[in-house]
Coordinates of C-alpha atoms in Angstrom, one line a residue:
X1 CA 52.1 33.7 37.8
X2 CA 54.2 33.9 40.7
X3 CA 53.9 37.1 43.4
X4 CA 56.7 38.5 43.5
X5 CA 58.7 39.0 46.9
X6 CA 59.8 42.3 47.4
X7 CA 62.9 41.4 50.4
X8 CA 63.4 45.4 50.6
X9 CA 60.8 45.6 52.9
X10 CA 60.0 42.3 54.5
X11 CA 57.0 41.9 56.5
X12 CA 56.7 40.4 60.0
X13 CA 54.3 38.3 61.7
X14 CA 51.3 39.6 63.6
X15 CA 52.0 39.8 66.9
X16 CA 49.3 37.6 69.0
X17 CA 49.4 35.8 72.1
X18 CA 50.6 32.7 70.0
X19 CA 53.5 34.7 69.3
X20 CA 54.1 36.3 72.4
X21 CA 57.2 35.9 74.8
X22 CA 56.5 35.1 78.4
X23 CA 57.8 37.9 80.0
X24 CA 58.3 35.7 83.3
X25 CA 61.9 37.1 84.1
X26 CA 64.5 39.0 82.7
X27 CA 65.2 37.1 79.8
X28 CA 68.0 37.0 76.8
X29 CA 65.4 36.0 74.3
X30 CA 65.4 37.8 70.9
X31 CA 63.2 38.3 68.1
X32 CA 65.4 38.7 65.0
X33 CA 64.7 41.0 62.1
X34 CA 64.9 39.0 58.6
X35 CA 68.8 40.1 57.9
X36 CA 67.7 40.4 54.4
X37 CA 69.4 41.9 51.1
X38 CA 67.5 45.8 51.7
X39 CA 69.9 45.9 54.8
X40 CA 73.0 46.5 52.4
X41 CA 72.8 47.9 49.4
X42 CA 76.7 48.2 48.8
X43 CA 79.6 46.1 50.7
X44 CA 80.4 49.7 52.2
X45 CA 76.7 50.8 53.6
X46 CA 77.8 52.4 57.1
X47 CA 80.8 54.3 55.8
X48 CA 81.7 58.0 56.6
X49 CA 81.6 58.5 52.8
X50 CA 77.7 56.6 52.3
X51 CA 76.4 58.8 55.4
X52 CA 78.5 62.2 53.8
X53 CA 76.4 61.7 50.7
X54 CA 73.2 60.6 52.4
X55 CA 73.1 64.0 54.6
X56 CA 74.4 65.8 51.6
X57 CA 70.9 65.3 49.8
X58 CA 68.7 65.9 53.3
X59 CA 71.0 69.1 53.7
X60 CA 71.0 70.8 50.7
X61 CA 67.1 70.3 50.4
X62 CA 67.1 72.1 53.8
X63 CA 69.4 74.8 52.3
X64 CA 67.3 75.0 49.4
X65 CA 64.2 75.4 51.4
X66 CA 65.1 78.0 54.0
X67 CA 67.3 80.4 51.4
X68 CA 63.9 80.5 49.3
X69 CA 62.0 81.1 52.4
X70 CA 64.6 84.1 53.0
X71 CA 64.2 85.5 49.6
X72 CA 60.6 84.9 49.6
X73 CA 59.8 86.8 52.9
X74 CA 62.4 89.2 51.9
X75 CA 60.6 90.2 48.3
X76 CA 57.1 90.2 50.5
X77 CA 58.5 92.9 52.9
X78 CA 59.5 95.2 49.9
X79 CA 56.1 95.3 48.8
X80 CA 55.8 97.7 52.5
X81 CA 58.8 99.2 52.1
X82 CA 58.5 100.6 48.5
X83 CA 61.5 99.0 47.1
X84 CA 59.3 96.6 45.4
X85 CA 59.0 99.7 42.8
X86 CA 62.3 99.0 41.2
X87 CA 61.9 96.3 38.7
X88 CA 65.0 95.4 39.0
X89 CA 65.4 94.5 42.2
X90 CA 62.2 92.5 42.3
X91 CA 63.4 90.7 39.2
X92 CA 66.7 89.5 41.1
X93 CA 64.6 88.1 44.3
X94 CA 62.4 86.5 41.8
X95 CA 65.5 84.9 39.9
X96 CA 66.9 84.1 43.6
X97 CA 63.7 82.6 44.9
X98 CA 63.7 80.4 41.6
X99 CA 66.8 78.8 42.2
X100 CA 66.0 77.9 45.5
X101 CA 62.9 76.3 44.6
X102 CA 64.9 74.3 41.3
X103 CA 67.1 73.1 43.7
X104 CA 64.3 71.8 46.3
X105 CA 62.6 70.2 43.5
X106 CA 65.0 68.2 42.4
X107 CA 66.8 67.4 45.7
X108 CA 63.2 66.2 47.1
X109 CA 62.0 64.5 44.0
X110 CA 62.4 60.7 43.7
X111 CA 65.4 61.1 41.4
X112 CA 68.2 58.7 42.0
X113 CA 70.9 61.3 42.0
X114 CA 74.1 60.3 42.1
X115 CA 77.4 61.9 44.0
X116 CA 78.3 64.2 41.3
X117 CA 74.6 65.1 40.5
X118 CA 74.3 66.4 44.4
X119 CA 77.0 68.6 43.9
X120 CA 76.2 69.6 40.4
X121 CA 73.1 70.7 42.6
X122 CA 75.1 72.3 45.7
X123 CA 77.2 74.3 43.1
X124 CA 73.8 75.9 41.5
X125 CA 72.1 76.4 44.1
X126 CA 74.5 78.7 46.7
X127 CA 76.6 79.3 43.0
X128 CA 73.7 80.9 41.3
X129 CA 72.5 82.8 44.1
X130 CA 75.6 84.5 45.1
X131 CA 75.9 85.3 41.6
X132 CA 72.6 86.8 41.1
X133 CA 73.4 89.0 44.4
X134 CA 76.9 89.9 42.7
X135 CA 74.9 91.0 39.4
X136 CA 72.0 92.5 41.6
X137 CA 74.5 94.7 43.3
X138 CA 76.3 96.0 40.4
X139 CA 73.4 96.8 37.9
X140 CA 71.0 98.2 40.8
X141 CA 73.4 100.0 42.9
X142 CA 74.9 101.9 39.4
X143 CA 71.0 102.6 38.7
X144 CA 70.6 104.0 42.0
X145 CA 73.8 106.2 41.6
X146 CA 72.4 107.5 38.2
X147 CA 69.3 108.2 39.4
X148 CA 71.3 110.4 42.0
X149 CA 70.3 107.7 45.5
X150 CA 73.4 107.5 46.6
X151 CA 72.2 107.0 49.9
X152 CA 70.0 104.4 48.1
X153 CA 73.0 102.8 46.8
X154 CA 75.1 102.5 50.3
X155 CA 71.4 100.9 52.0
X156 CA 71.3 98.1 49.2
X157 CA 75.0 97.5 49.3
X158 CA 74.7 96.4 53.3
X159 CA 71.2 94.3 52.5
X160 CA 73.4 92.6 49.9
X161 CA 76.0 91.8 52.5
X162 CA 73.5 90.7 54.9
X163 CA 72.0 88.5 52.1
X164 CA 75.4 87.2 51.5
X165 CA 76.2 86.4 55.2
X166 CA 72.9 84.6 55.2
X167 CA 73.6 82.2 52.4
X168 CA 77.7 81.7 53.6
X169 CA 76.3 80.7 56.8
X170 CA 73.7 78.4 55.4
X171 CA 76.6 76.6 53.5
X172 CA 78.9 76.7 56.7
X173 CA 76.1 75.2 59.0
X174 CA 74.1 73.2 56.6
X175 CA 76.4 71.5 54.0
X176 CA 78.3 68.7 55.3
X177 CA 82.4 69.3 54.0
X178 CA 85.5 69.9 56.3
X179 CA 86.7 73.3 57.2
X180 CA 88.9 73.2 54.2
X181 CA 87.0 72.6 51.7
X182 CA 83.9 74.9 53.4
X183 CA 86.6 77.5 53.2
X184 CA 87.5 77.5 49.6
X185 CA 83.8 77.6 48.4
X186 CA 82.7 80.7 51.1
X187 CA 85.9 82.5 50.6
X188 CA 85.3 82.7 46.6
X189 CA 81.5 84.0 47.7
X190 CA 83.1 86.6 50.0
X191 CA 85.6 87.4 46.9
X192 CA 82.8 88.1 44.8
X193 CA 80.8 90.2 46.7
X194 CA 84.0 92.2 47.5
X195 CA 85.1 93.1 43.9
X196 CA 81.5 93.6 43.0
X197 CA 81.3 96.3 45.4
X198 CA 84.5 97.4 44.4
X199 CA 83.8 98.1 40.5
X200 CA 80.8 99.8 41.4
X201 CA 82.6 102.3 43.4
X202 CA 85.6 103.0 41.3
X203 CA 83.3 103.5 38.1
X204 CA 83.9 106.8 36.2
X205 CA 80.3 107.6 36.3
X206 CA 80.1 106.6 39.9
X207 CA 82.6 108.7 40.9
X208 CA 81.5 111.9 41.1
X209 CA 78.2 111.3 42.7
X210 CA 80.5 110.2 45.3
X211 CA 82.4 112.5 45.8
X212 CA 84.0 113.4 49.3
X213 CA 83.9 109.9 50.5
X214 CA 87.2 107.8 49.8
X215 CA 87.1 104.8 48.0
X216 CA 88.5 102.5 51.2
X217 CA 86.0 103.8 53.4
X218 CA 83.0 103.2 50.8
X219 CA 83.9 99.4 51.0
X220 CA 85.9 98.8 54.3
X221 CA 83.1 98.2 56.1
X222 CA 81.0 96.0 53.9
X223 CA 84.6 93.9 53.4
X224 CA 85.0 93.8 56.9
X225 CA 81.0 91.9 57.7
X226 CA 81.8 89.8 54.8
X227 CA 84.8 88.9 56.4
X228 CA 83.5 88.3 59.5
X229 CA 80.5 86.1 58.3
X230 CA 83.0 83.9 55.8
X231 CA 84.9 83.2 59.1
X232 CA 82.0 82.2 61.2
X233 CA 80.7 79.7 58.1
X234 CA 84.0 78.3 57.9
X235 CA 84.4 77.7 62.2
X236 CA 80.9 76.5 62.0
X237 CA 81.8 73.9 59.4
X238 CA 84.6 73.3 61.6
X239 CA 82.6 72.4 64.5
X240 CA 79.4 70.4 62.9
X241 CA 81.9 68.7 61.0
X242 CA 83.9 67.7 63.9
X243 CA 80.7 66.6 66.0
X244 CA 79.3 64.0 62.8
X245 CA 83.2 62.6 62.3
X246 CA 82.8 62.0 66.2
X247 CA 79.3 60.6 66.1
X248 CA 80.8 58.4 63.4
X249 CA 83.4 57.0 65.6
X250 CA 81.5 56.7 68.4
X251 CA 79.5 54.1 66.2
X252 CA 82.5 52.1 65.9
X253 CA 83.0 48.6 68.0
X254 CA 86.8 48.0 67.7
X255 CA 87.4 46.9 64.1
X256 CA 83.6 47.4 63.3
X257 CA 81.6 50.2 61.8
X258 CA 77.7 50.1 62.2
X259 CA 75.3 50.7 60.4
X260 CA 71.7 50.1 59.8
X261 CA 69.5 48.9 63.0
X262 CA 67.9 46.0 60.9
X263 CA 66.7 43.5 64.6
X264 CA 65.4 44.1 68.1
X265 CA 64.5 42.3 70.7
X266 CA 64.1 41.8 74.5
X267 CA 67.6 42.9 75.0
X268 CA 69.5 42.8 72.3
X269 CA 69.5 45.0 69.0
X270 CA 71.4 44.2 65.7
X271 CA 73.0 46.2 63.2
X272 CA 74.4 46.0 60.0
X273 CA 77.9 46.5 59.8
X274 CA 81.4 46.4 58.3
X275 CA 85.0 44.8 59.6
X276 CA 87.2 48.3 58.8
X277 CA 89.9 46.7 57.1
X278 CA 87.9 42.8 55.0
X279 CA 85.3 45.4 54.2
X280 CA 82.8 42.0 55.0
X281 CA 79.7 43.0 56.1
X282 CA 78.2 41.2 59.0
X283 CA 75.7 41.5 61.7
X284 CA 77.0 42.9 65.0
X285 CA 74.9 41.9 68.2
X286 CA 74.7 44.3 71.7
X287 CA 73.0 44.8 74.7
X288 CA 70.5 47.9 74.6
X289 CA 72.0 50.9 76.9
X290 CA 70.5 49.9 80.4
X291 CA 70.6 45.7 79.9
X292 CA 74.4 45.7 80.6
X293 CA 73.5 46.7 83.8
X294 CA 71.3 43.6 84.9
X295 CA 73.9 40.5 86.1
X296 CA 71.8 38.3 84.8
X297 CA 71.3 39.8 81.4
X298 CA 74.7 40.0 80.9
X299 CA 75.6 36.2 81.5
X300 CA 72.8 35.5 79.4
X301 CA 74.4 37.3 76.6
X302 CA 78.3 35.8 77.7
X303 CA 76.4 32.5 77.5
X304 CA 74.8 32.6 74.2
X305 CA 78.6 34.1 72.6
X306 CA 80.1 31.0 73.7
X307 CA 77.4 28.3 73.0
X308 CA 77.0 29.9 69.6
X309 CA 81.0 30.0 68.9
X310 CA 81.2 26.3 69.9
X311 CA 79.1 25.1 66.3
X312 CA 81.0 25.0 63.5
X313 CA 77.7 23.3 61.7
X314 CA 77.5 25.2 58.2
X315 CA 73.2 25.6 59.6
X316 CA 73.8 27.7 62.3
X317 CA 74.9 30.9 62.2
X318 CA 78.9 32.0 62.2
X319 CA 80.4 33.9 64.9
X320 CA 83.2 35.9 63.9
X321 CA 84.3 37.8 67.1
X322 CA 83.5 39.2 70.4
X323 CA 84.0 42.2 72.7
X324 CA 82.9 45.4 74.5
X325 CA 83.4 49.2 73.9
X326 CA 84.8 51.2 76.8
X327 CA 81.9 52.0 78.3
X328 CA 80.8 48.8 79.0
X329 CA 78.6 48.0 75.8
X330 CA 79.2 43.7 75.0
X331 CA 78.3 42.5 71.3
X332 CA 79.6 39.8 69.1
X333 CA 79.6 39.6 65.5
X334 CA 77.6 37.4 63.2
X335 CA 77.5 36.3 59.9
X336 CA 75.4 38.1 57.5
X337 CA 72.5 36.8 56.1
X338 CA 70.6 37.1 52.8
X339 CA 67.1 36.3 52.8
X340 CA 64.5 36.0 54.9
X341 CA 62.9 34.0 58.4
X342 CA 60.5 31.5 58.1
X343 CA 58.0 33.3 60.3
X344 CA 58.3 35.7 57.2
X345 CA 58.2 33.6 54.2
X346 CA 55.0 31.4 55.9
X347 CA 53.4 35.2 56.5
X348 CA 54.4 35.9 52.5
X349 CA 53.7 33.2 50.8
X350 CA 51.3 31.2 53.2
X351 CA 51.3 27.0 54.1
X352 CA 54.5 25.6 52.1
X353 CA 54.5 22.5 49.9
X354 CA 55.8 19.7 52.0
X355 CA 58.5 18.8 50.0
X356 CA 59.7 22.3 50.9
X357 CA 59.3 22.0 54.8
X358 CA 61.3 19.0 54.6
X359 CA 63.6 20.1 52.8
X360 CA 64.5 22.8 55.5
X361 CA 63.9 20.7 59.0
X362 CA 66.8 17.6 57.7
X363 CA 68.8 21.0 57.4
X364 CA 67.4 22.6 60.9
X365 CA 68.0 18.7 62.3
X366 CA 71.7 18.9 61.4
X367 CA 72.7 22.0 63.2
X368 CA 70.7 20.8 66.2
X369 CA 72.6 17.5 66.3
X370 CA 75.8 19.3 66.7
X371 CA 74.2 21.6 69.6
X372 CA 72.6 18.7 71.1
X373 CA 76.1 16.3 71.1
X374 CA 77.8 19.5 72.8
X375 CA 75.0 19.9 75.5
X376 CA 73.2 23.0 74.0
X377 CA 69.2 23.0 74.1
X378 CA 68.3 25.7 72.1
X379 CA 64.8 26.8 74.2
X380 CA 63.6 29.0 72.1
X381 CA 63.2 27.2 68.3
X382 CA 60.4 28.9 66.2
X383 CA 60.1 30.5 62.6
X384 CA 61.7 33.5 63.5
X385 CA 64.6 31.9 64.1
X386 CA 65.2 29.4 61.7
X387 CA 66.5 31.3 58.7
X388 CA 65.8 30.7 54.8
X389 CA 68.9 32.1 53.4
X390 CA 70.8 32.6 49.9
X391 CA 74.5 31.2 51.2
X392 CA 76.9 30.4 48.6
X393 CA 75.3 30.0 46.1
X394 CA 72.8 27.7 47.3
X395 CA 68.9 28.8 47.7
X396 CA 67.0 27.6 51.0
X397 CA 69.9 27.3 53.1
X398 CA 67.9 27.1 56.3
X399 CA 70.4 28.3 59.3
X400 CA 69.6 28.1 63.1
X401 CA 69.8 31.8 65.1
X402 CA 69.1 32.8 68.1
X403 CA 70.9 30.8 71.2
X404 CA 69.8 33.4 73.9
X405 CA 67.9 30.9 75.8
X406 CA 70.1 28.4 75.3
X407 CA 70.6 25.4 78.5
X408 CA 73.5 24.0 78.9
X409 CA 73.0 20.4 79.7
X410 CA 76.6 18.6 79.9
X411 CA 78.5 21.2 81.8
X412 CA 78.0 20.8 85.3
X413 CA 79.8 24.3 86.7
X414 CA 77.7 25.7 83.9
X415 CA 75.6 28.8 85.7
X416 CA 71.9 28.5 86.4
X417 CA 70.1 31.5 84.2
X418 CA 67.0 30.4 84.9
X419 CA 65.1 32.1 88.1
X420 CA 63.1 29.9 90.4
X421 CA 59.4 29.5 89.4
X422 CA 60.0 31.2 85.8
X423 CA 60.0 29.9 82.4
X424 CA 62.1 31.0 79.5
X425 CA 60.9 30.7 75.8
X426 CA 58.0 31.3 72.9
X427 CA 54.6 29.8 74.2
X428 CA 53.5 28.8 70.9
X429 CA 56.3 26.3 70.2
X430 CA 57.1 25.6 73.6
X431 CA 57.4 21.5 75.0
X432 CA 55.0 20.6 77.6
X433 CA 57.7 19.6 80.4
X434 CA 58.9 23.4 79.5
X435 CA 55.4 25.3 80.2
X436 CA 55.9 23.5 83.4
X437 CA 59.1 24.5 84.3
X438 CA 60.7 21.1 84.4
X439 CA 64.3 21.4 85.3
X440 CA 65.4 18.5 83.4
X441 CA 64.6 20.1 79.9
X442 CA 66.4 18.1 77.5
X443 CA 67.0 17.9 73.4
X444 CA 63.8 16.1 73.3
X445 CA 62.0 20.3 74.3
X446 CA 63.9 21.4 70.8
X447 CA 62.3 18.4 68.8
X448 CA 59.1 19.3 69.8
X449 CA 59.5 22.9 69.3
X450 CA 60.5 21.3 65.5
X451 CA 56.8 19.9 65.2
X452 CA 55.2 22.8 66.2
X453 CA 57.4 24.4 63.3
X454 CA 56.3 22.1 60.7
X455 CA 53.0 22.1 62.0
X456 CA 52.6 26.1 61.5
X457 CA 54.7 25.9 58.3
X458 CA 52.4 22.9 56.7
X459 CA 49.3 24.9 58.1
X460 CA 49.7 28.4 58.3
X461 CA 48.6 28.2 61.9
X462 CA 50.3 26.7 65.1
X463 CA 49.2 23.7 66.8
X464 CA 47.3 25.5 69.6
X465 CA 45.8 28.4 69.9
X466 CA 44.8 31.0 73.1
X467 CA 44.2 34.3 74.0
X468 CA 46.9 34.3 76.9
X469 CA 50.2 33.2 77.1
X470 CA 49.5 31.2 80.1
X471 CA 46.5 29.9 78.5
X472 CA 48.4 28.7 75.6
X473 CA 51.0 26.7 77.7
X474 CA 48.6 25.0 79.5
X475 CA 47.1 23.8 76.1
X476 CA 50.7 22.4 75.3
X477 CA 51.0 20.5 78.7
X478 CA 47.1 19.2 78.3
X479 CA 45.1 19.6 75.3
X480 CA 45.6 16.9 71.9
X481 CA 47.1 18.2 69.0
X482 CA 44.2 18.7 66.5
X483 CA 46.0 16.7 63.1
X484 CA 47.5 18.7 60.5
X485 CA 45.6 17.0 57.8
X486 CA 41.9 18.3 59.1
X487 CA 43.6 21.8 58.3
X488 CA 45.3 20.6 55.2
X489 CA 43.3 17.8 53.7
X490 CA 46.2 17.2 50.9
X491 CA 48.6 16.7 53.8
X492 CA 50.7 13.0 53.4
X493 CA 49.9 10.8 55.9
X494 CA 53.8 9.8 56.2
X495 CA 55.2 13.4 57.3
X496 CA 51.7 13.9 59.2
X497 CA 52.9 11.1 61.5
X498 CA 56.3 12.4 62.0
X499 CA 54.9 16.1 62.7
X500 CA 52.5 14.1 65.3
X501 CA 55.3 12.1 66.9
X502 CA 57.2 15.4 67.2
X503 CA 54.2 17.0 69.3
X504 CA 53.8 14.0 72.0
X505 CA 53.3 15.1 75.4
X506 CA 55.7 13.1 77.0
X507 CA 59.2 13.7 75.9
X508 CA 60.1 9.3 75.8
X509 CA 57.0 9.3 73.1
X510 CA 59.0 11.4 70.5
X511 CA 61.6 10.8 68.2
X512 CA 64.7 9.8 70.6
X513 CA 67.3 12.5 69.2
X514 CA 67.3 15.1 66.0
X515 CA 69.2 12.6 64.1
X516 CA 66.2 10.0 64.2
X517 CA 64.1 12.9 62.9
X518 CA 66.1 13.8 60.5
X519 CA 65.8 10.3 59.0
X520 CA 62.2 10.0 59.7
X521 CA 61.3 13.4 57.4
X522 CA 63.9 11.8 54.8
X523 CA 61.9 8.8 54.5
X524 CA 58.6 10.2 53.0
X525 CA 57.1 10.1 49.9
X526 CA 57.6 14.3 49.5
X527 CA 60.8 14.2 50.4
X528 CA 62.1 14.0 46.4
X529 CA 59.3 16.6 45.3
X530 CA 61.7 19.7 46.6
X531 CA 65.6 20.0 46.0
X532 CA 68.1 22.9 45.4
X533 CA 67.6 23.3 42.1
X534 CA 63.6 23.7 42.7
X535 CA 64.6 26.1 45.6
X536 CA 66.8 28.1 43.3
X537 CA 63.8 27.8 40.6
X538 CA 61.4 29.0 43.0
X539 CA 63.8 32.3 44.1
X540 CA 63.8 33.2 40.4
X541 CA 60.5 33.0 40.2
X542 CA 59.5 35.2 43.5
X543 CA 62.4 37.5 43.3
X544 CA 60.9 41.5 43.2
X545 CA 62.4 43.6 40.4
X546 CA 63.5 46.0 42.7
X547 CA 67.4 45.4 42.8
X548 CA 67.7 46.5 46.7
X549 CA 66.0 43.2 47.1
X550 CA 67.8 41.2 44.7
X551 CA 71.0 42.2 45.6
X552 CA 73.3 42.3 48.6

């Protein structure tokens, strides 16, 4: 039976010197996170509303945590102070202090609760505890007036309003709404409390016991805190709110929205996000804070926009647009991707079946042709960035990322981004003439970067191996390339040979151009044994039952 592949949470590669980036010079180069389904679970992930909700369920849990706290030290301290003795009172903390804990329960349990189940939630919570404080102060204050406490009754009446300030504060602060509606919820608390206290003063029986005292001045001044403490909850809502709507906007990059981080790299980071107005999602590109400040970087990133923007080829990837914020932050906007890298579905899955590995290089081939025609070497090719992805429909859809290394060759004013004495790229797929630093790097560096691809993609391990980077490079300039076949015994000798020719040391000993390749893999015997339909077959089959990684 087939393991299932859970794409919520894809794994990535080990990291090992194999894998390692020689960190030679300031450098463009970018190791992609797999843009995969668990990145969007909605085509509005990123949205004020989605991020509202999220914080909703992380706030009210906070709520629910620190009121029960309150209550709980509160009913602790009455066991000092002898109030503890009326059984009343202790039963309203208890009642208080169990709503509070409801609420955390469910808010922190692994309930999917939906929008109107978080407020159903909210309302019970600060709902049933300023209720229970309404009812406390009614029954216990009358009991302490019949008992003849009237001083009793005044001292509970202000630790009710202080109780009450407590929880309209928590709501002001803590629960994400606008001033408005903040407003109507604490003003109906303050309400309550007010005509509470009222009824118990104006009752028949209450009356006489407090006598002397006028009924306005028995409630002005507990009104009057209430007041005060419904206006501060509703400024602080005011102000919190304000800061996260500002937060929000200062996420935006001109018609985009971000939202997830889902890649990093050497310079770059990637996020999720969303045009405002197509409501597309895509995958928007920028230069960490600090990188925008390095020349070099910079034309790096200008350089990889406009080689990337030049291939229309449905295998690489889709550039939609291009810009910087105000203060100087660059990014461009990419398509969005559903699946997974080949670095992650070798680590997965392990060796493919060679059918399979053909089936994505002929694809990999054709997007390289159109680079190589228009004078772009990619530099940096390896299973990170050659992507297995679900597009239209079609399974397998292999699609070519990553130009931050790219070299233009047939531009003559093009810059030089390469320092003296540096090299640029990933040692473990790298061509001999580019461990050296040869100048002259042509499409020839990419097609052997492609063999070492197939080679760790038929193998489950790259064609050389050493502890150092430098080590490692010097073992693609010198050493043989051990056969595929005494790692994989099953291997056909056909596509071994192409794989081999690939890996020659001297760029005039491979295949003359991608296209020849391309031709070459589509001449062996495995070529028929993989297809779309067995791609889509095998998705089916590896899929997880989780729908956040099932679904986009």
């Amino acid at each position: 039976m087939a393991t299932p592949i859970d794409l919520a949470t894809p794994a990535a590669l080990p990291l090992d010197p194999d894998e390692a980036e020689v960190e030679l010079e300031p450098t463009a180069a970018y190791e992609p996170a797999p843009l995969g389904p668990s990145a969007l679970h909605d085509p509005h992930a990123g949205s004020l509303s989605e991020e509202t909700e999220a914080l909703r369920r992380r706030r009210i849990g906070a709520s629910a945590l620190f009121l029960a706290a309150h209550f709980g030290l509160v009913g602790l301290s009455s066991l000092f102070t002898g109030e503890a003795e009326s059984r009343s009172i202790s039963l309203f903390l208890g009642l208080r202090f169990s709503i509070c804990a409801i609420a955390a329960l469910l808010v922190y349990s692994r309930l999917d609760l939906s929008a109107i189940q978080l407020r159903a939630i909210e309302y019970f919570l600060f709902g049933g505890t300023v209720l229970l404080l309404c009812l406390a102060q009614y029954f216990v204050n009358v009991s302490l007036v019949q008992l003849g406490e009237p001083i009793g009754m005044i001292a509970y009446a202000k630790n009710g309003v202080i109780h009450l300030i407590t929880v309209m504060i928590v709501y002001g602060f803590f629960i994400p709404n606008d001033a408005r509606t903040t407003a109507y919820v604490v003003l109906t608390m303050a309400l309550a409390m007010a005509l509470t206290l009222t009824a118990v003063v104006t009752r028949p029986d209450v009356e006489p016991i407090l006598d002397g005292i006028r009924t306005g001045e028995r409630t002005s001044s507990n009104v009057l805190f209430i007041m005060i403490g419904a206006g501060l909850a509703i400024y602080g809502s005011h102000v919190v709110n304000g800061l996260r709507v500002q937060l929000h906007e200062a996420k935006k990059f001109g018609q985009y929205r971000l939202g997830t981080k889902i890649g990093v790299g050497g310079m770059g980071e990637v996020y999720l996000a969303e045009h405002e107005l197509l409501k597309r999602p895509c995958a928007l590109k920028l230069i960490k804070p600090g990188a925008g400040a390095d020349p070099l970087a910079l034309a790096r990133f200008e350089l990889e926009v406009r080689s990337a923007a030049k291939l229309n080829h449905p295998n690489t990837i889709d550039i939609y647009d291009y810009g910087h914020t105000d203060d100087g932050t660059f990014y461009y906007v990419m398509e969005y991707l559903r699946g997974m890298s080949l670095a992650d579905l070798i680590e997965r899955v392990g060796p493919l079946p060679a059918g399979r590995v053909i089936y994505l290089l002929r694809q990999v081939c054709g997007g390289l042709a159109q680079a190589h025609t228009l004078g772009l070497v990619h530099r940096d090719l390896k299973p990170a960035n050659i992507f297995v992805a679900e597009v239209g429909g079609e399974d397998d859809f292999a699609k070519v990322l990553d130009f931050g290394l790219v070299k233009v060759t047939k531009n003559p004013e093009a810059p030089d981004l390469t320092a003296d004495q540096t090299v640029s790229g990933t040692p473990a797929y790298m061509a001999p003439e580019q461990a050296t630093g040869d100048r002259d790097l042509g499409p020839s560096a990419d097609i052997y970067a492609l063999g070492a691809i197939a080679y760790v993609a038929l193998t489950g391990r790259p064609p050389f191996q050493a502890e150092t980077p430098v080590a490692l490079m010097i073992a693609h300039a010198r050493d043989p390339v051990v056969p595929p076949s005494q790692h994989r015994p099953d291997l056909p000798a056909d596509l071994e040979a192409v794989v081999l020719r690939c890996l020659e040391k001297k760029p005039e000993d491979r295949f003359p151009n991608v296209n020849e390749l391309a031709r070459a893999l589509k001449a062996c015997q495995a070529t028929s044994t993989w297809d779309a339909e067995r791609a889509s077959q095998w998705w089916i089959e590896h899929k997880s039952p989780n729908p956040s990684g099932t679904t986009g």
